[in-house]
Tab-separated table of C-alpha atoms and ligand atoms in Angstrom:
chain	number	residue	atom	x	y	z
Y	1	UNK	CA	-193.582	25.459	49.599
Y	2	UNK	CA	-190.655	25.415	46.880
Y	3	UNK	CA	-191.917	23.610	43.733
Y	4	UNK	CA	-190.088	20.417	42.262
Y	5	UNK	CA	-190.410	18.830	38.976
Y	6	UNK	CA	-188.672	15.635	37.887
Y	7	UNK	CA	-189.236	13.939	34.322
Y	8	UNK	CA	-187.474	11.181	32.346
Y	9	UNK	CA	-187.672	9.917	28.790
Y	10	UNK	CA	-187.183	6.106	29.618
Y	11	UNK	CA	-183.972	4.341	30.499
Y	12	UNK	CA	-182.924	1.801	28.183
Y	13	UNK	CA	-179.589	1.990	25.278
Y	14	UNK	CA	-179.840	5.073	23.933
Y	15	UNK	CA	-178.332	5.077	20.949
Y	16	UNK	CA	-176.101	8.612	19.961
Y	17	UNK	CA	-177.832	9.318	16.932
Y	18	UNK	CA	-181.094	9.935	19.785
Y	19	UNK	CA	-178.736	11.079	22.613
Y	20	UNK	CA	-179.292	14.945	21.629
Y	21	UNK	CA	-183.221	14.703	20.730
Y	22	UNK	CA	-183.391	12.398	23.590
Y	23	UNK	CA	-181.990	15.187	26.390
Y	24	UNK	CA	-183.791	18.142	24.092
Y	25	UNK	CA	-186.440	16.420	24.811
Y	26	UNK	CA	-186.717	15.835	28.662
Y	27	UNK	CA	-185.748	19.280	28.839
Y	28	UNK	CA	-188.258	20.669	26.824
Y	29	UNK	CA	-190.643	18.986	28.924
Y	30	UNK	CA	-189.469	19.529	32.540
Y	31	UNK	CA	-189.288	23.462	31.800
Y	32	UNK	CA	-193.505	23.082	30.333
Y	33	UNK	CA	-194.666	21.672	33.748
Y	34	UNK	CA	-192.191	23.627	35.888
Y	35	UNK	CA	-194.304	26.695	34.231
Y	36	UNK	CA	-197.169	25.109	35.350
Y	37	UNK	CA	-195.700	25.023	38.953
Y	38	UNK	CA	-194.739	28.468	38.380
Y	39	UNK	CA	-197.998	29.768	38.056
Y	40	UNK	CA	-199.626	28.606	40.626
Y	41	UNK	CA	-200.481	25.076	39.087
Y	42	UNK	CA	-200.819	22.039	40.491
Y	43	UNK	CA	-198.512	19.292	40.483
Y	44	UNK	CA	-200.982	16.942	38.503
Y	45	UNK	CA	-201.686	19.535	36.537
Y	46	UNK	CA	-197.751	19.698	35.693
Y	47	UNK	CA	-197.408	15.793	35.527
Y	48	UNK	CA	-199.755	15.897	32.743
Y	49	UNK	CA	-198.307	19.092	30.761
Y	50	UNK	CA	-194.833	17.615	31.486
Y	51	UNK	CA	-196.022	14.141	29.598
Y	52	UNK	CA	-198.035	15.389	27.093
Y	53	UNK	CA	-194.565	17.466	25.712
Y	54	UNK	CA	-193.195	13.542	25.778
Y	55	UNK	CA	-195.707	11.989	24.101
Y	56	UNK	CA	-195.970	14.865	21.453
Y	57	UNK	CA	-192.044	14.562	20.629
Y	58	UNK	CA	-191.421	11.758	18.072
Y	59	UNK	CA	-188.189	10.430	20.244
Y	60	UNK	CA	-189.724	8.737	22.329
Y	61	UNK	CA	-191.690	5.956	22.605
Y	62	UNK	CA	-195.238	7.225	23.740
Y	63	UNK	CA	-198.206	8.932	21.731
Y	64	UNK	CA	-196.547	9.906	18.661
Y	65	UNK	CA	-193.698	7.668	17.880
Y	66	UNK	CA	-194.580	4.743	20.286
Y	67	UNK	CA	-193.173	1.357	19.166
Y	68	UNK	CA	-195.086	-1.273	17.440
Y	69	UNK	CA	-196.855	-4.343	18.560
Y	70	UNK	CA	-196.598	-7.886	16.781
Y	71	UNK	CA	-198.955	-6.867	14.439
Y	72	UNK	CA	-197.578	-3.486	13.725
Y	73	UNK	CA	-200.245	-1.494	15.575
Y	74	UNK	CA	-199.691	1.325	18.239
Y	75	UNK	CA	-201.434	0.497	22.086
Y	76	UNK	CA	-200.869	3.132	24.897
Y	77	UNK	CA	-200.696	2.395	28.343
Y	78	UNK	CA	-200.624	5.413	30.614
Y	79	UNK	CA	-201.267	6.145	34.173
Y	80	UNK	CA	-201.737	9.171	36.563
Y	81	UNK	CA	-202.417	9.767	40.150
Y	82	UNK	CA	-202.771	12.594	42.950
Y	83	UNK	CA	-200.771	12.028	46.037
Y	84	UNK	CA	-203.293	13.968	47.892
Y	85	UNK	CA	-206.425	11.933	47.978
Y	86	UNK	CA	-204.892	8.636	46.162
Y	87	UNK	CA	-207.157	9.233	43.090
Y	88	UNK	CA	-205.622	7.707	40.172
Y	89	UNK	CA	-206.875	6.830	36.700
Y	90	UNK	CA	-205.029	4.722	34.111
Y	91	UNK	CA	-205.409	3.351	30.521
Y	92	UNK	CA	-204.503	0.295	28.858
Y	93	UNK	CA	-204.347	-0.677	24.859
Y	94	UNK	CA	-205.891	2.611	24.143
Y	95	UNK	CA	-205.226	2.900	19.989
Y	96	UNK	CA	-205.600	6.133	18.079
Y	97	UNK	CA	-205.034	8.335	21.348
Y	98	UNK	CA	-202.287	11.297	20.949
Y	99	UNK	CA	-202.178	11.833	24.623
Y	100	UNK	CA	-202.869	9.196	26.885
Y	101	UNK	CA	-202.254	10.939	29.802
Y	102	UNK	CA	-205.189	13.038	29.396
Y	103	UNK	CA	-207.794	10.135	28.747
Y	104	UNK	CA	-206.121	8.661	32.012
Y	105	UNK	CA	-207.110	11.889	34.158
Y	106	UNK	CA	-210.553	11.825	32.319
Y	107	UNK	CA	-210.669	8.222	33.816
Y	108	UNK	CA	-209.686	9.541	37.317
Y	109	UNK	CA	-211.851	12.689	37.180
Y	110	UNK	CA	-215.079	11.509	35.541
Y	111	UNK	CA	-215.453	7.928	35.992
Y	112	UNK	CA	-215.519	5.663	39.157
Y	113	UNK	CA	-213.044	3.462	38.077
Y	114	UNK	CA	-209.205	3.296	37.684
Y	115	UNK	CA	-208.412	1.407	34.409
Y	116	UNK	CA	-210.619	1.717	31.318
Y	117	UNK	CA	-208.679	-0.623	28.527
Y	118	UNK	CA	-208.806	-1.188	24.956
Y	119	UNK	CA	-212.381	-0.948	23.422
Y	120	UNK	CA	-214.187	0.462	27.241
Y	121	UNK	CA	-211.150	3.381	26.591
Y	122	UNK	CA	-212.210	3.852	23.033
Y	123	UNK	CA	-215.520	4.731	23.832
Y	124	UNK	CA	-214.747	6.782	27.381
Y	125	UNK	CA	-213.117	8.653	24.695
Y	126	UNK	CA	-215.359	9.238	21.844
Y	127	UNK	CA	-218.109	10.276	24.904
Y	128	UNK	CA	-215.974	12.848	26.334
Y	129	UNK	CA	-214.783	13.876	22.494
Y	130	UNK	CA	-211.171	13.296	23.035
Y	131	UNK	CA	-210.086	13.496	19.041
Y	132	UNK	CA	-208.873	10.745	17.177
Y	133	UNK	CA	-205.335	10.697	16.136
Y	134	UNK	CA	-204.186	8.642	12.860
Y	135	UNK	CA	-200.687	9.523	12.340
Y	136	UNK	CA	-198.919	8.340	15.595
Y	137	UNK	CA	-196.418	5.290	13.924
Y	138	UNK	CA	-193.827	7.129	12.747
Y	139	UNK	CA	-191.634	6.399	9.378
Y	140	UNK	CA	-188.272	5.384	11.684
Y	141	UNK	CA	-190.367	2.830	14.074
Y	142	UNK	CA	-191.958	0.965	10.961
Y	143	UNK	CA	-188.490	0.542	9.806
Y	144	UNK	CA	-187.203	-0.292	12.913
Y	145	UNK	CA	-189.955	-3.104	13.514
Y	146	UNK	CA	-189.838	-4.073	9.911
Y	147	UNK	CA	-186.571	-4.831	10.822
Y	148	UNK	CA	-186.593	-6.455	14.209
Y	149	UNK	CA	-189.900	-9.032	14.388
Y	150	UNK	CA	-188.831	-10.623	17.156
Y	151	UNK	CA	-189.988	-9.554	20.472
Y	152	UNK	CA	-187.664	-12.246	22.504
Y	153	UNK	CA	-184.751	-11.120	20.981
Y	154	UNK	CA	-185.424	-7.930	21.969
Y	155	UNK	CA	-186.137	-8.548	25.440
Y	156	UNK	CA	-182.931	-11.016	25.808
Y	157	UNK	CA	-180.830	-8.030	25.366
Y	158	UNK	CA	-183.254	-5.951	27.016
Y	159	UNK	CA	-182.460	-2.446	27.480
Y	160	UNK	CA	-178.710	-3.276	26.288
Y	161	UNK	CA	-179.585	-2.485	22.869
Y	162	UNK	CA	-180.561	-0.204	21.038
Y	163	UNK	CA	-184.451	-1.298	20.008
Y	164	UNK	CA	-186.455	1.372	21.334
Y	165	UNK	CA	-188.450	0.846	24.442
Y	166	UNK	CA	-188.905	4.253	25.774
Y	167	UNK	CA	-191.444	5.522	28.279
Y	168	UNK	CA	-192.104	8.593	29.285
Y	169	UNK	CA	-192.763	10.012	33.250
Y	170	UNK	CA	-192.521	12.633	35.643
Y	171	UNK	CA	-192.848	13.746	39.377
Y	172	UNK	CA	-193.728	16.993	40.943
Y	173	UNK	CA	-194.515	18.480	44.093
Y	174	UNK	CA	-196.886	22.452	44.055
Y	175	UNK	CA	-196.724	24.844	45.752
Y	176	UNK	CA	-199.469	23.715	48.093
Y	177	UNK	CA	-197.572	20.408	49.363
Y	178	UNK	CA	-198.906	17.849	46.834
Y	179	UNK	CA	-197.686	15.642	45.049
Y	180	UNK	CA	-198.577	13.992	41.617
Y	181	UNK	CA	-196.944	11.563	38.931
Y	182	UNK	CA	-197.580	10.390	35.748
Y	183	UNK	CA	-196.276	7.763	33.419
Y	184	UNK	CA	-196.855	6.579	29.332
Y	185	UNK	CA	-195.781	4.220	26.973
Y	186	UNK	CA	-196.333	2.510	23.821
Y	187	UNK	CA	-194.257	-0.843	25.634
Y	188	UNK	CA	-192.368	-2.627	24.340
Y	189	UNK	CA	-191.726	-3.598	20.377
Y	190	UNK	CA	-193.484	-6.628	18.987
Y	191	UNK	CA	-195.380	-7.352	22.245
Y	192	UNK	CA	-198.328	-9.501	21.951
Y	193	UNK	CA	-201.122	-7.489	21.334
Y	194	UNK	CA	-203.398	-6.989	24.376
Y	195	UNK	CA	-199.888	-6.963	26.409
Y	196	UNK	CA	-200.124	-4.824	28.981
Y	197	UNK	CA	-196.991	-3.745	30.811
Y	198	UNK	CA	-196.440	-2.190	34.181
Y	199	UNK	CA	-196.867	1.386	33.221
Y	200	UNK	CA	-200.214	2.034	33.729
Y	201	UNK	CA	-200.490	-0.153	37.011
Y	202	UNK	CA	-200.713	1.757	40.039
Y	203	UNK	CA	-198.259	1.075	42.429
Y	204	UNK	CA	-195.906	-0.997	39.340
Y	205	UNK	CA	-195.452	1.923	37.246
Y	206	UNK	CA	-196.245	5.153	39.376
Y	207	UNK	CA	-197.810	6.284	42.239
Y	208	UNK	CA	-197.823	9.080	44.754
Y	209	UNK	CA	-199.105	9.864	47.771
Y	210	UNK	CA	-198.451	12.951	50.333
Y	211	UNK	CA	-197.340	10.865	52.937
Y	212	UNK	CA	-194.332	9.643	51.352
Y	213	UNK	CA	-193.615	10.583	47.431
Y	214	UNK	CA	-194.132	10.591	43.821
Y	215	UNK	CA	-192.725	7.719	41.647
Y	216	UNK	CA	-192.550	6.991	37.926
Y	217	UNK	CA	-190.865	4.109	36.682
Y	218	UNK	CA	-189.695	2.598	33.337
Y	219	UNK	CA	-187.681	-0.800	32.378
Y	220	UNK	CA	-188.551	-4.030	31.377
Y	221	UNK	CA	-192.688	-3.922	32.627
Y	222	UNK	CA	-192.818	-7.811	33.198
Y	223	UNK	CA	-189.849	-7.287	36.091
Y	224	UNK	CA	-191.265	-4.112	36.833
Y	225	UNK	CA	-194.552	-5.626	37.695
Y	226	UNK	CA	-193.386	-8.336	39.858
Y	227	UNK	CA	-191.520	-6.728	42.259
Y	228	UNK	CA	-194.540	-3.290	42.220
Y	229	UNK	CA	-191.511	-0.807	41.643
Y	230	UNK	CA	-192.975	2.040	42.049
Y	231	UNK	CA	-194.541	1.266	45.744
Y	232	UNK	CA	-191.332	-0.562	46.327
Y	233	UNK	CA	-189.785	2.645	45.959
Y	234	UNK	CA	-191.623	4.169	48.484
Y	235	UNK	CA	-191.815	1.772	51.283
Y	236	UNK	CA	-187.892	2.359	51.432
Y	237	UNK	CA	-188.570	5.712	51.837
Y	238	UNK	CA	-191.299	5.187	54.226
Y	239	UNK	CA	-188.728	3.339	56.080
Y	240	UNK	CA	-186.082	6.822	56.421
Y	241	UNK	CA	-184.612	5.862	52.774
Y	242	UNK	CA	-183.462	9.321	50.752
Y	243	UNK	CA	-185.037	9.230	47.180
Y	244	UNK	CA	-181.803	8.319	45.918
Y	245	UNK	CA	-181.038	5.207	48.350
Y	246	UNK	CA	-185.005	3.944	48.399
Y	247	UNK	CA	-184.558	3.868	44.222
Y	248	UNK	CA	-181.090	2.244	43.944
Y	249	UNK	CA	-182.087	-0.699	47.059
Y	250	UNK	CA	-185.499	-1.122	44.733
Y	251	UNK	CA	-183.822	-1.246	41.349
Y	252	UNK	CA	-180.843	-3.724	43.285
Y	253	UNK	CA	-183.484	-5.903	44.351
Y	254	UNK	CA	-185.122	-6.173	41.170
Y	255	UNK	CA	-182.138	-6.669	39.190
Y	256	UNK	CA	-181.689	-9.457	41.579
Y	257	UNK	CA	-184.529	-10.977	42.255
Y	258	UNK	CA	-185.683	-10.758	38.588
Y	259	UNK	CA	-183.220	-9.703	36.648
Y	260	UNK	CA	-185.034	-7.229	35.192
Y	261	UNK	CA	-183.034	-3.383	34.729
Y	262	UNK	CA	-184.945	-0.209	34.343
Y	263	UNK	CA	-185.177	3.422	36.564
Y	264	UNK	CA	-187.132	6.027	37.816
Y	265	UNK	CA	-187.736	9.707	39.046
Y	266	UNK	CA	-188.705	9.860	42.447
Y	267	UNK	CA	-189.649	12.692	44.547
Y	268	UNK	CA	-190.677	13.034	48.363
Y	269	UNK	CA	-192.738	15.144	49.700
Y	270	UNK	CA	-190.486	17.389	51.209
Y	271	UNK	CA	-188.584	18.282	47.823
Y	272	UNK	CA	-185.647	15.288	47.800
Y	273	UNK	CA	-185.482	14.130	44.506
Y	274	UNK	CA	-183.654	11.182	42.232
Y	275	UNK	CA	-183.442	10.160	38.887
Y	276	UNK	CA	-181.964	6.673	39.082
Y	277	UNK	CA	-181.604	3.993	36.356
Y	278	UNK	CA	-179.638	0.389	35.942
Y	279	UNK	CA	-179.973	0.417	32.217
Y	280	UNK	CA	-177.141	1.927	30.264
Y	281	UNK	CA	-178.953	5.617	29.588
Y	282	UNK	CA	-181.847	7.547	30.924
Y	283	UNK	CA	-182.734	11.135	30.075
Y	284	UNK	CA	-183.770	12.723	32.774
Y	285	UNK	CA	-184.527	16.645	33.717
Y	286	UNK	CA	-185.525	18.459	37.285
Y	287	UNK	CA	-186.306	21.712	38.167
Y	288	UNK	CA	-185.655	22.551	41.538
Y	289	UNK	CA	-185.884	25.952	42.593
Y	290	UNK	CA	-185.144	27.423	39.239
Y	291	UNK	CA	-181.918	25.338	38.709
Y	292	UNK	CA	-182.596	22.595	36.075
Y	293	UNK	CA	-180.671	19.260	36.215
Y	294	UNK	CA	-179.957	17.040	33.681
Y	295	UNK	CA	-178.282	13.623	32.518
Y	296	UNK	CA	-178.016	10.688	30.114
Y	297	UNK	CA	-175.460	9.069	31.345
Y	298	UNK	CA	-174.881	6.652	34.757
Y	299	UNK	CA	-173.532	9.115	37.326
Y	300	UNK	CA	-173.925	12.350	34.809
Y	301	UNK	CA	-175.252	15.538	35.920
Y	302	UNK	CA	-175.265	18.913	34.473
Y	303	UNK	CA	-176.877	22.146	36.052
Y	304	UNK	CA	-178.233	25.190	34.324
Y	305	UNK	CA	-178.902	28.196	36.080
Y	306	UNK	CA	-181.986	30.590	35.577
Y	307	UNK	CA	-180.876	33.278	32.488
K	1	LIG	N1	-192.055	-0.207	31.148
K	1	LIG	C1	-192.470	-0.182	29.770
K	1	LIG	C2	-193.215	-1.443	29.452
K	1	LIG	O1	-192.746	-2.510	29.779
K	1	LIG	C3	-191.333	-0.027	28.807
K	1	LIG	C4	-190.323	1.036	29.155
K	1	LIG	O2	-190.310	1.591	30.229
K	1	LIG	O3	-189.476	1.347	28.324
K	1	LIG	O4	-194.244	-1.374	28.821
């Protein structure tokens, strides 16, 4: 089976001066879990290599340089699930975390639950000796919330301006037919603390299963959540619906039914893959049969072949 990896970097207004970091970025980390594909890996295994590269970068908004809540404090959300037996395990308001993602497969892998949140997280973590991480607000988010307090002035113009909201996902599908996604975020700027967007809520902000696809999404959560996205996604798709068509009917409906904008990667399990977004930027990277894809911009897409 031909391996497929899909990431993005979150869709929301860009601005240039993080256009080049932004693409650098999703790059960096589509060509970490494609050599995890490569090599015989799995595609959760590449989900989670793929999204720890995110949340290491300072760009974007996850692990190290994730946004700020009203009180000026850091809480991940992350999620990540196998498309092959439907396990998934998620976090919520986890603080002090570098890579959610990780604690989030912990959850899957050595718990019985799904979710562990906020101080049940904390100590899932300590038990299992995941290390504590003090330096994830960075110097240009402090400044940035120092400067915008208000959290409903950021969501009026959501994802038309340029106040960081910037999740991080991906979608892949190994060499042995599965597939896998993962998604994390540090939400959205001067939410209420305990707010817990759709990110790490299966079927809302990812979820995969063999039988159809891989999905992550990213947007405005509160839209995101109401209208379960990510499944959303994959119903269409259930129903005959390309990756491309099943993501642009799902984003249309939200957008109308909500008003909410956002995107997603989305993968099926036969290799057909989309990166689709109604927000005015998403950076985005695939690698499909050594050929990696990328884009920023609505309708954008520029090919590199193997060197
Ligand atoms: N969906 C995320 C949230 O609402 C934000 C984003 O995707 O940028 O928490």
């Amino acid at each position: 089976m031909k391996t497929v990896i899909v990431v993005h970097g979150g869709a929301w207004a860009i601005p240039d001066e993080l256009a080049e970091a932004s693409v650098a970025g999703v790059k960096n980390a589509v060509r970490a879990g494609d050599t995890v594909l490569k090599n015989g890996g799995s595609a959760l295994d590449a989900v989670e290599k793929a999204v720890r590269s995110l949340e290491d970068d300072p760009t974007f908004d996850a692990g190290h340089g994730a946004v700020l809540n009203i009180d000026g404090e850091v809480e991940l959300d992350s999620i990540i699930m196998d498309g092959e037996t439907l396990a998934a395990g998620a976090v919520a308001c986890v603080r002090n975390i570098a890579n959610p993602v990780s604690l989030a497969r912990a959850v899957m892998e050595k718990t019985d639950h799904v979710m562990l949140t906020d101080r049940g997280a904390s100590m899932f973590a300590e038990r299992i000796g995941t290390p504590v991480a003090h330096d994830l607000v960075t110097e240009p988010e402090r400044k940035e919330w120092e400067h915008c307090k208000s959290y409903h002035a950021g969501v009026k113009m959501l994802f038309n301006t340029q106040w960081g909201h910037d999740t991080v996902g991906a979608v892949a599908l190994d060499s042995f037919g599965n597939v896998a996604c993962a998604t994390s975020t540090g939400g959205i700027r001067n939410k209420m603390v305990g707010r817990v967007g759709d990110s790490p809520i299966i079927g809302s902000g990812g979820y995969a299963d063999n039988r159809s696809g891989a999905v992550s999404c990213t947007g405005h959560g509160e839209s995101i959540l109401k209208v379960t996205l990510a499944r959303l996604i994959l119903f269409h798709m259930e129903q005959g619906d390309s990756s491309t068509a099943a993501a642009a009917a799902s984003l249309q409906y939200m957008c109308e039914r909500v008003k909410g904008c956002g995107g997603a990667v989305v993968l099926s399990s036969s290799g057909d893959w989309a990166a689709s977004f109604t927000t005015p930027r998403m950076a985005w990277a695939s690698i499909k049969e050594d050929v990696l894809h990328y884009g920023l911009n609505p309708k954008e897409e520029f090919t590199e072949m193997p060197k």
